[in-house]
PDB file of C-alpha atoms in Angstrom:
ATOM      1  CA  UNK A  16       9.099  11.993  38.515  1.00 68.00           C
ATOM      2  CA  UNK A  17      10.109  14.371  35.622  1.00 79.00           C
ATOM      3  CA  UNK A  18      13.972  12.774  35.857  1.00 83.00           C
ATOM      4  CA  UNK A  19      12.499   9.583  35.366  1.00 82.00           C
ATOM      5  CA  UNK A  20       9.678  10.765  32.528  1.00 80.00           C
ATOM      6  CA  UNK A  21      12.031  12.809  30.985  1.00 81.00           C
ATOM      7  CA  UNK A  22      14.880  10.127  31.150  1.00 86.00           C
ATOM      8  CA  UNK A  23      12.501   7.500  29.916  1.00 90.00           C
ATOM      9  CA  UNK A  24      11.286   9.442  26.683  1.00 88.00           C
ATOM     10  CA  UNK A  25      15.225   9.704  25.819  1.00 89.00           C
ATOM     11  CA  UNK A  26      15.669   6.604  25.718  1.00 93.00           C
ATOM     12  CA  UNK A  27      12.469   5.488  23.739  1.00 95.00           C
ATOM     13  CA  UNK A  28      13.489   8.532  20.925  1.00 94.00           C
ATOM     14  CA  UNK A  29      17.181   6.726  20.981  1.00 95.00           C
ATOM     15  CA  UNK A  30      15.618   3.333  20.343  1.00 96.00           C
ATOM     16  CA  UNK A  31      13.357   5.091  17.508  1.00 97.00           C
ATOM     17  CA  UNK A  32      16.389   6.227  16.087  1.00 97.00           C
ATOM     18  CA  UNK A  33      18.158   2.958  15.854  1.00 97.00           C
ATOM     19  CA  UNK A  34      14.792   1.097  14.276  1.00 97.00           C
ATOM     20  CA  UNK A  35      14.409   3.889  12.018  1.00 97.00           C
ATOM     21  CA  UNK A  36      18.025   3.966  10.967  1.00 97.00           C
ATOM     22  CA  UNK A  37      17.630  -0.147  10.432  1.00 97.00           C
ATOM     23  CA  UNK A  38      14.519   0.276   8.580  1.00 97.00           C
ATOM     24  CA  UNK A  39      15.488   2.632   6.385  1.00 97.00           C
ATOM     25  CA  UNK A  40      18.998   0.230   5.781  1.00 97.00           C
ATOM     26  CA  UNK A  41      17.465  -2.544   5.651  1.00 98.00           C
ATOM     27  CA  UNK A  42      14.816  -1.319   2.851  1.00 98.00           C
ATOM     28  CA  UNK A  43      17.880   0.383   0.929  1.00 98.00           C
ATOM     29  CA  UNK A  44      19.406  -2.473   0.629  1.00 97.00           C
ATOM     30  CA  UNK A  45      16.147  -4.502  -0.684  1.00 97.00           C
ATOM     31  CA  UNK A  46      16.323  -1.834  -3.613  1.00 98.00           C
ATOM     32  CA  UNK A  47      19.792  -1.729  -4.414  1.00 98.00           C
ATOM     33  CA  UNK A  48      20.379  -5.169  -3.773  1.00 97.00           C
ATOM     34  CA  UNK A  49      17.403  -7.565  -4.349  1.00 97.00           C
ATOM     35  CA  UNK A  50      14.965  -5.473  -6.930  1.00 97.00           C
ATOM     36  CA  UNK A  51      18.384  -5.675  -9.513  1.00 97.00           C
ATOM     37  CA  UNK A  52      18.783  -9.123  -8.192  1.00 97.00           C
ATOM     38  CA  UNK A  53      15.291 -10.173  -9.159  1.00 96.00           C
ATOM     39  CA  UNK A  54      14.782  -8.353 -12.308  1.00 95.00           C
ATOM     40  CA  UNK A  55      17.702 -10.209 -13.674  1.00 95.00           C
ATOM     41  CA  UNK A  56      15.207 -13.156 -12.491  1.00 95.00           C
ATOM     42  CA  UNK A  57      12.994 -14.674 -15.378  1.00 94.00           C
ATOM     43  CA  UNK A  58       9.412 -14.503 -13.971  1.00 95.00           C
ATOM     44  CA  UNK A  59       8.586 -17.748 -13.554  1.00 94.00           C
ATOM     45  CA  UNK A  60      12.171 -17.986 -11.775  1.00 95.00           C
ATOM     46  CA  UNK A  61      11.323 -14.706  -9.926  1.00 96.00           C
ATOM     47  CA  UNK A  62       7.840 -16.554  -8.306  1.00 96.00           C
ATOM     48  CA  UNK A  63       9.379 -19.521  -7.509  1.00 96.00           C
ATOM     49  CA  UNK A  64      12.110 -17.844  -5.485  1.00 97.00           C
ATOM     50  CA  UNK A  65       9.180 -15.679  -4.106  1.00 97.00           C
ATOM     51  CA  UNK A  66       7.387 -18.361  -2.749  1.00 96.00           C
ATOM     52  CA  UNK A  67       9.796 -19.874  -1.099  1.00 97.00           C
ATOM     53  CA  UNK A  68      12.036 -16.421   0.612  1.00 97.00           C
ATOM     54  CA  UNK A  69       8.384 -14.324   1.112  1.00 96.00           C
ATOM     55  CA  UNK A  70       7.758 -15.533   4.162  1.00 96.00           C
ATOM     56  CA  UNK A  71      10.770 -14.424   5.636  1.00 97.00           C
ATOM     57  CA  UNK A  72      11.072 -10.933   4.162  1.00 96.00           C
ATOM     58  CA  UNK A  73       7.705 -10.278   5.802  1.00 95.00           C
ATOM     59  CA  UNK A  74       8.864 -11.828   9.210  1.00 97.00           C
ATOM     60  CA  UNK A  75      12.042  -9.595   8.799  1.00 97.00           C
ATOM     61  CA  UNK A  76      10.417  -6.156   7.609  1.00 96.00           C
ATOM     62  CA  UNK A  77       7.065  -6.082   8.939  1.00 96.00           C
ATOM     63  CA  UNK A  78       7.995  -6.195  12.676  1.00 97.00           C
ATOM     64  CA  UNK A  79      10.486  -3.730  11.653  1.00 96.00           C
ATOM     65  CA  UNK A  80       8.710  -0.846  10.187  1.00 96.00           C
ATOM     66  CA  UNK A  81       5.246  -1.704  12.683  1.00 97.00           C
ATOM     67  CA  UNK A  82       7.783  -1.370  15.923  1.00 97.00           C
ATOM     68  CA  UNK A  83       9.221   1.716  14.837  1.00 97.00           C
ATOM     69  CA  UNK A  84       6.430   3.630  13.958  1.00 97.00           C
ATOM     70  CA  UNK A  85       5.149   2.237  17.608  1.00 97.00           C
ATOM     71  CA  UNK A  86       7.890   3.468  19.164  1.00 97.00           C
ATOM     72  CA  UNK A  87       8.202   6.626  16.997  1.00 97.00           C
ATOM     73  CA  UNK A  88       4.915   7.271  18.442  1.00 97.00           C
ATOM     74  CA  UNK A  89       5.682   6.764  22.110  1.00 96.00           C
ATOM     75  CA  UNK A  90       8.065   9.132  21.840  1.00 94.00           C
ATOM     76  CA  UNK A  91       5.901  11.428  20.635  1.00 95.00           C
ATOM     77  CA  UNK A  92       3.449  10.894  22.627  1.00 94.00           C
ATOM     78  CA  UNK A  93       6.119  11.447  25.736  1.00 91.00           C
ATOM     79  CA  UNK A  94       7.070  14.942  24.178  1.00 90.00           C
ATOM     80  CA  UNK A  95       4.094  15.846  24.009  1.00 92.00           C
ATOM     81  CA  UNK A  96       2.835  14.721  27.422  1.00 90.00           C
ATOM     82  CA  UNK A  97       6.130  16.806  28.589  1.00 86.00           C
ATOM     83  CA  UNK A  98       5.299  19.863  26.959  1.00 86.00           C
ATOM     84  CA  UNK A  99       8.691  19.693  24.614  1.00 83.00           C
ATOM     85  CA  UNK A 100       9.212  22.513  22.124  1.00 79.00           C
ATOM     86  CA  UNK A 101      10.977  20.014  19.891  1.00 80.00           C
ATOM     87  CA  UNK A 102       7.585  17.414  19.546  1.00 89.00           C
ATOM     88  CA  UNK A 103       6.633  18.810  16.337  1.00 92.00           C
ATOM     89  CA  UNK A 104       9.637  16.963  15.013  1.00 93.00           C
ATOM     90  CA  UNK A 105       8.462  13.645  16.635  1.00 94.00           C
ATOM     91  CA  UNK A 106       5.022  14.682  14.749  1.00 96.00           C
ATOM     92  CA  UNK A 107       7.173  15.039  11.436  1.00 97.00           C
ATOM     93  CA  UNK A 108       9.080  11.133  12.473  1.00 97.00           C
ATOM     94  CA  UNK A 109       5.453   9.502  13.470  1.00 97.00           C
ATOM     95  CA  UNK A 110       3.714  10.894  10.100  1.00 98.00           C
ATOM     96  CA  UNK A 111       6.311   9.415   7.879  1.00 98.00           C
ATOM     97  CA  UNK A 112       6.734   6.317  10.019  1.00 98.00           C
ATOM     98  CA  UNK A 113       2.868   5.685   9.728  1.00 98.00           C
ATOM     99  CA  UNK A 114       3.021   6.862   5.656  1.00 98.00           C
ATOM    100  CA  UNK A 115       5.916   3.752   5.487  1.00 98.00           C
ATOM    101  CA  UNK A 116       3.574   1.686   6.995  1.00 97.00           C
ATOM    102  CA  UNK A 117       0.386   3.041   5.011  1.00 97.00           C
ATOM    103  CA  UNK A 118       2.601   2.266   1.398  1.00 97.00           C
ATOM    104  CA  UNK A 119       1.938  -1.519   2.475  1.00 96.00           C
ATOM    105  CA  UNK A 120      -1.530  -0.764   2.345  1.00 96.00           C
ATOM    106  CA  UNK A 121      -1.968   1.207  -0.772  1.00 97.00           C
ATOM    107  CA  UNK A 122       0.478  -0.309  -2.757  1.00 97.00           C
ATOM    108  CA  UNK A 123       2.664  -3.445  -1.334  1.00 96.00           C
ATOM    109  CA  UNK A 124      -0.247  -5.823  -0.118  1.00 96.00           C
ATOM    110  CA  UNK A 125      -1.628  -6.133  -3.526  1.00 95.00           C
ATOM    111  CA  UNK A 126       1.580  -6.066  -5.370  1.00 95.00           C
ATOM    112  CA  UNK A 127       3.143  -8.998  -3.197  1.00 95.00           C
ATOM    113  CA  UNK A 128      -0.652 -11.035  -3.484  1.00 95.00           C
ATOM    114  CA  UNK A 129       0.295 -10.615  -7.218  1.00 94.00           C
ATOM    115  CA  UNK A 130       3.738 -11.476  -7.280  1.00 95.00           C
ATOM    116  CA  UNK A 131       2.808 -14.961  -5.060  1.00 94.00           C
ATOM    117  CA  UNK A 132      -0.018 -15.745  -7.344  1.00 94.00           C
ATOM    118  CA  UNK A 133       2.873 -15.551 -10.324  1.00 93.00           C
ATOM    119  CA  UNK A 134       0.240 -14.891 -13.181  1.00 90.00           C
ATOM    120  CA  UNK A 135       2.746 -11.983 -15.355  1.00 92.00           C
ATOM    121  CA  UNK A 136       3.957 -12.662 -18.320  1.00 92.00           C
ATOM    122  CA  UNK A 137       7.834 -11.372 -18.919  1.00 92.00           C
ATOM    123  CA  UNK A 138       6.478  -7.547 -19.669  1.00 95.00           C
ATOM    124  CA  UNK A 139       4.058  -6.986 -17.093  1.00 94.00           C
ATOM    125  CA  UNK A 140       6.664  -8.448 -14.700  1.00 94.00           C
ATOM    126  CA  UNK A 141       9.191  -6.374 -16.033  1.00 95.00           C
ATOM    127  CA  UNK A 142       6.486  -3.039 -15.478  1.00 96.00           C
ATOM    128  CA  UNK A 143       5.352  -4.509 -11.825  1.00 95.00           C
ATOM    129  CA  UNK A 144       9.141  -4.121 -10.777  1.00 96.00           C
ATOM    130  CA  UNK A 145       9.522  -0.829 -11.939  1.00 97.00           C
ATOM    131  CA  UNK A 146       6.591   0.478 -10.034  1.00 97.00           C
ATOM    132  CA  UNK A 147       7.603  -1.921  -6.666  1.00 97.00           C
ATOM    133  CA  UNK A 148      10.842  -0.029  -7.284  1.00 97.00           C
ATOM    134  CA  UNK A 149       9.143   3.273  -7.228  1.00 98.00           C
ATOM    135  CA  UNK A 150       7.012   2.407  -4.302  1.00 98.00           C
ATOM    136  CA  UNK A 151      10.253   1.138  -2.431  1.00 98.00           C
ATOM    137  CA  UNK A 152      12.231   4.298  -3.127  1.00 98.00           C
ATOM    138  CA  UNK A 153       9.215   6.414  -1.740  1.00 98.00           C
ATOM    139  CA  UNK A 154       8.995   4.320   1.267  1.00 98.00           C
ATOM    140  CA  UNK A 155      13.006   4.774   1.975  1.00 98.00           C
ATOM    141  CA  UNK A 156      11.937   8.753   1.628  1.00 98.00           C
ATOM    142  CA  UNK A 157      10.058   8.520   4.646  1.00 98.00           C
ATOM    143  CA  UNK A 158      11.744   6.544   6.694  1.00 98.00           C
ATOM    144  CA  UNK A 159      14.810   8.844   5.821  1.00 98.00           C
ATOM    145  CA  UNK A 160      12.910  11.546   6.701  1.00 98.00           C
ATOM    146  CA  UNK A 161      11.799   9.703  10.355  1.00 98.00           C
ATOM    147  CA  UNK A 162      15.117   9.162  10.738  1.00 98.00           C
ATOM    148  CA  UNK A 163      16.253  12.613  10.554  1.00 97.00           C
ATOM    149  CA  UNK A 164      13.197  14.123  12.059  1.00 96.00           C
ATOM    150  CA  UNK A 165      14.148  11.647  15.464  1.00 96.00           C
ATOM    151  CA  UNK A 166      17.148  12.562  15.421  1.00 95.00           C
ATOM    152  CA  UNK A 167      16.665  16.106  15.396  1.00 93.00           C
ATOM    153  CA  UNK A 168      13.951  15.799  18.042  1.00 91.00           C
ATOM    154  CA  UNK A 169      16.652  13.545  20.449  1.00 88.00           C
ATOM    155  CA  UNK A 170      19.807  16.252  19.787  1.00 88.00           C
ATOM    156  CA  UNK A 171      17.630  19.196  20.115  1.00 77.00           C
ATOM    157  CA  UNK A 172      16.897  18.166  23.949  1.00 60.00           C
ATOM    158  CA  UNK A 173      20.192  17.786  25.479  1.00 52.00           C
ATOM    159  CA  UNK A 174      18.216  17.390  29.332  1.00 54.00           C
TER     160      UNK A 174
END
């Protein structure tokens, strides 16, 4: 049973490591490629294009960074369960995969409510983007630091 158990938590750290890697792609290129993109935007250009692509950034990101810190956590969860010296870095990976997710809460949720309601004039849109920037450059932090945490965690149990 340990072959299997310790096979098994392998494999859900390897898949942690690919979501995590994704994420953490897939939200760099947001910033570097969509925040320049949409301040060149005016903001009533900006809200219209919101409308319509929201949707799908939140079917494309969400069940990305909520399945990796589920998975993150499994794996953590089997370290821990097998009595691995290297869990604390699974600890370190399921922290900043639950922080990514807890940005959402503290700052995205609002910020995206106000970006759909489209009720900024050109400065406070232009200040609003800034600070999503911010918030979107913290959140690649931690899922860089997942990422290297998992992998650290999957290469520092070579069973």
């Amino acid at each position: 049973m340990d072959i299997v158990l310790n096979s098994f938590s392998r494999w859900i750290i390897f898949l942690a490591v690919i979501l995590l890697g994704i994420s953490a792609g897939a939200s760099l290129a947001e910033e570097v490629l969509l925040v320049p993109f949409w301040e060149s935007m005016s903001p009533t250009d900006f809200y219209k294009w919101y409308e319509e692509h929201e949707s799908k950034l939140v079917a494309f990101y969400s069940p990305l960074q909520i399945w990796s810190a589920v998975i993150v956590l499994m794996g953590f969860v089997l370290l821990i369960v097998r009595r691995e010296s290297n869990s604390w870095m699974m600890l370190v990976a399921t922290i900043c995969s639950l922080a990514v997710l807890g940005t959402f809460f503290i700052y995205f949720k609002n910020a995206n409510t106000a970006f759909l309601a489209g009720v900024m004039d050109a400065e406070q849109f232009k200040t609003a983007m800034k600070t999503w920037s911010h918030w979107q450059w913290i959140r690649i932090a931690l899922q860089m630091g997942a990422f290297c945490a998992t992998i650290y965690a999957l290469s520092s149990n070579p069973k």
